[in-house]
Coordinates of C-alpha atoms in Angstrom, one line a residue:
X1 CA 21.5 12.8 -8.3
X2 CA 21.3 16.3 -8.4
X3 CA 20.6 16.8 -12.3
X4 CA 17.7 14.1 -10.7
X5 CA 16.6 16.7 -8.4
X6 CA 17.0 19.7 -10.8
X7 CA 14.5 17.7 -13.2
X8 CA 12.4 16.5 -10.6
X9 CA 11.6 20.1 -9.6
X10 CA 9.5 21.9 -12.8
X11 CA 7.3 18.3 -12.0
X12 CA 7.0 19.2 -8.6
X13 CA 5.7 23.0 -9.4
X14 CA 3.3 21.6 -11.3
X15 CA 1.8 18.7 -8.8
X16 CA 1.7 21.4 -6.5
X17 CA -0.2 23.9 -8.4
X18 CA -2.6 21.1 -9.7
X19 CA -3.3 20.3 -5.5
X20 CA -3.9 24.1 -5.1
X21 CA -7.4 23.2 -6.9
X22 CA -8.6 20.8 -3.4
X23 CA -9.2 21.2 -0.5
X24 CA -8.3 19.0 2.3
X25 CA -9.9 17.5 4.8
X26 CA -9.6 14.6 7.9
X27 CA -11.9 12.2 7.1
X28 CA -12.3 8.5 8.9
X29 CA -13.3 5.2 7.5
X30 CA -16.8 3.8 8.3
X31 CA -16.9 0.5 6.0
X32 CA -15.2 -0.9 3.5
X33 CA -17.6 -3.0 0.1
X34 CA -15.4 -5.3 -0.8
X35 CA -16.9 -6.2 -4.8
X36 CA -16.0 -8.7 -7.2
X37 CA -15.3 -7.7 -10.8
X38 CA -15.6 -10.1 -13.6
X39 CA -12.6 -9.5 -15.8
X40 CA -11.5 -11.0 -19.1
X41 CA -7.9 -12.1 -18.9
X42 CA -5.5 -12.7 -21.7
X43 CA -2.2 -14.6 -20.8
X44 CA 0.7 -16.7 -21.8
X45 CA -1.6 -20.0 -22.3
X46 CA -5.0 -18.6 -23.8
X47 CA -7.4 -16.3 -22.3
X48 CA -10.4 -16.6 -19.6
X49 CA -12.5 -15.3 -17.0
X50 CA -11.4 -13.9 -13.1
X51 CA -12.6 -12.0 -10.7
X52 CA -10.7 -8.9 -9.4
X53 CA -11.8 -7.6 -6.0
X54 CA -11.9 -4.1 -5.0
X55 CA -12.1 -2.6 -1.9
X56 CA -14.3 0.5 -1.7
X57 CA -14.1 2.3 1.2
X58 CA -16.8 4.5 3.0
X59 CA -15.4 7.6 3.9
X60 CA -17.2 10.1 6.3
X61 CA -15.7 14.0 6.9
X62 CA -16.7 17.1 8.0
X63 CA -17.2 20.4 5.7
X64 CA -18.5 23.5 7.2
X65 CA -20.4 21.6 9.9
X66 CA -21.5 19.5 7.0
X67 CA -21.5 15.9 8.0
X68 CA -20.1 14.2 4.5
X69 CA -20.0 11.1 3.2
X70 CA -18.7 9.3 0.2
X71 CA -18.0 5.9 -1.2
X72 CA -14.4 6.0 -3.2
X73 CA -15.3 4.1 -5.9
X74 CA -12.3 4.3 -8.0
X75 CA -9.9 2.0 -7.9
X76 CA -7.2 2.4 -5.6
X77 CA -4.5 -0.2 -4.6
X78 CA -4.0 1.3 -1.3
X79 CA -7.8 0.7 -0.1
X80 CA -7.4 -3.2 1.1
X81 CA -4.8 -1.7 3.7
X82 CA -7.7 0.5 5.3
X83 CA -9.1 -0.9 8.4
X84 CA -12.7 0.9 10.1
X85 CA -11.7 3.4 11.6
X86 CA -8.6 4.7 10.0
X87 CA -8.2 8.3 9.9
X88 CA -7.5 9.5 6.2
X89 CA -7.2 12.4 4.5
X90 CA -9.7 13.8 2.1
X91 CA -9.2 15.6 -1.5
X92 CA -12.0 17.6 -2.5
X93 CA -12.0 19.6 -5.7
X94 CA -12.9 23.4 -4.7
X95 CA -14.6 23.5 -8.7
X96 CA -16.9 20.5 -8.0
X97 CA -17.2 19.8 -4.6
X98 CA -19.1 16.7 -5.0
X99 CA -16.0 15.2 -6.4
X100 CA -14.1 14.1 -3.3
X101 CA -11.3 11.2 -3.0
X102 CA -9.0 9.4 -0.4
X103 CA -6.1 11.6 -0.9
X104 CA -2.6 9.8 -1.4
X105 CA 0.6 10.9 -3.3
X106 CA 0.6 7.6 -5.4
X107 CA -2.8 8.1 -6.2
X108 CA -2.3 11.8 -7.5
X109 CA 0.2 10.3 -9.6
X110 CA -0.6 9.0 -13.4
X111 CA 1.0 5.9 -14.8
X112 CA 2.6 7.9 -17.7
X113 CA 4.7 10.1 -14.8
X114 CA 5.9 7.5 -12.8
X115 CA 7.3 5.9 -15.8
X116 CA 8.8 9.3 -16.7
X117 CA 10.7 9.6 -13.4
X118 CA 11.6 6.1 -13.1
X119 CA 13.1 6.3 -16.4
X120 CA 14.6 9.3 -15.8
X121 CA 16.4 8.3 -12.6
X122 CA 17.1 5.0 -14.0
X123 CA 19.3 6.5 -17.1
X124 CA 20.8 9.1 -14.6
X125 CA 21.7 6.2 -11.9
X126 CA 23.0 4.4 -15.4
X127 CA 25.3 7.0 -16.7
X128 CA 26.9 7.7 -12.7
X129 CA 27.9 4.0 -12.5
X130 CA 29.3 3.8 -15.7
X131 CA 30.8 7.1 -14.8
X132 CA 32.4 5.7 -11.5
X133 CA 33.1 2.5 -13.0
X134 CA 35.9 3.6 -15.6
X135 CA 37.6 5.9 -13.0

């Protein structure tokens, strides 16, 4: 666990330099668009049409006595747990300030890195039960 940690950290650095370009900001829910995406899906026994649903939530803050409000549109598994009225936090890029996002530590995270830590920790859990195992 601790090589874990002592390869988890340069990733760590670097997630927090890349949040050092947002600001943050308490925001609340006002509505959530709940939309139905037609997507083409390919499976086991042949392909064919669904519909996904996303949830897109209104989200309202306050910058600079600036009354805000956005509509997250991308897509964002935690978004059908948001009720009206929820408090969340706000991301907004200090670059482009009309770029603005529910802020969550999932969603900061790309697919590729979460496989690269899971794999990571799985070889390391791996190698200290295989370890403990022949002692």
């Amino acid at each position: 666990m601790i090589i874990l940690g002592a390869l988890l950290v340069p990733f760590f650095f670097y997630k927090n330099d890349e949040l050092k370009k947002y600001n943050f900001f308490e925001g609340k829910v006002i509505s959530i668009d709940v939309t139905h995406i037609k997507a083409k899906r390919r499976g086991r026994f042949g392909g064919g049409r669904a519909y996904e649903e996303r949830y897109q939530p209104t989200v309202q803050y306050i910058r600079n006595n600036d009354t805000i409000v956005f509509t997250e549109n991308r897509s964002n598994f935690f978004a059908k747990f948001y009720d009206i009225g929820d408090s969340v936090e706000v991301a907004q890029e200090k670059e482009r300030i009309w770029n603005a996002r529910i802020y969550s530590v999932w969603y900061f995270l790309n697919t590729y890195e979460i496989l690269i830590i899971l794999l990571i920790w799985g070889i390391l859990y791996g190698f200290v039960i295989f370890i403990t195992k022949k002692q």
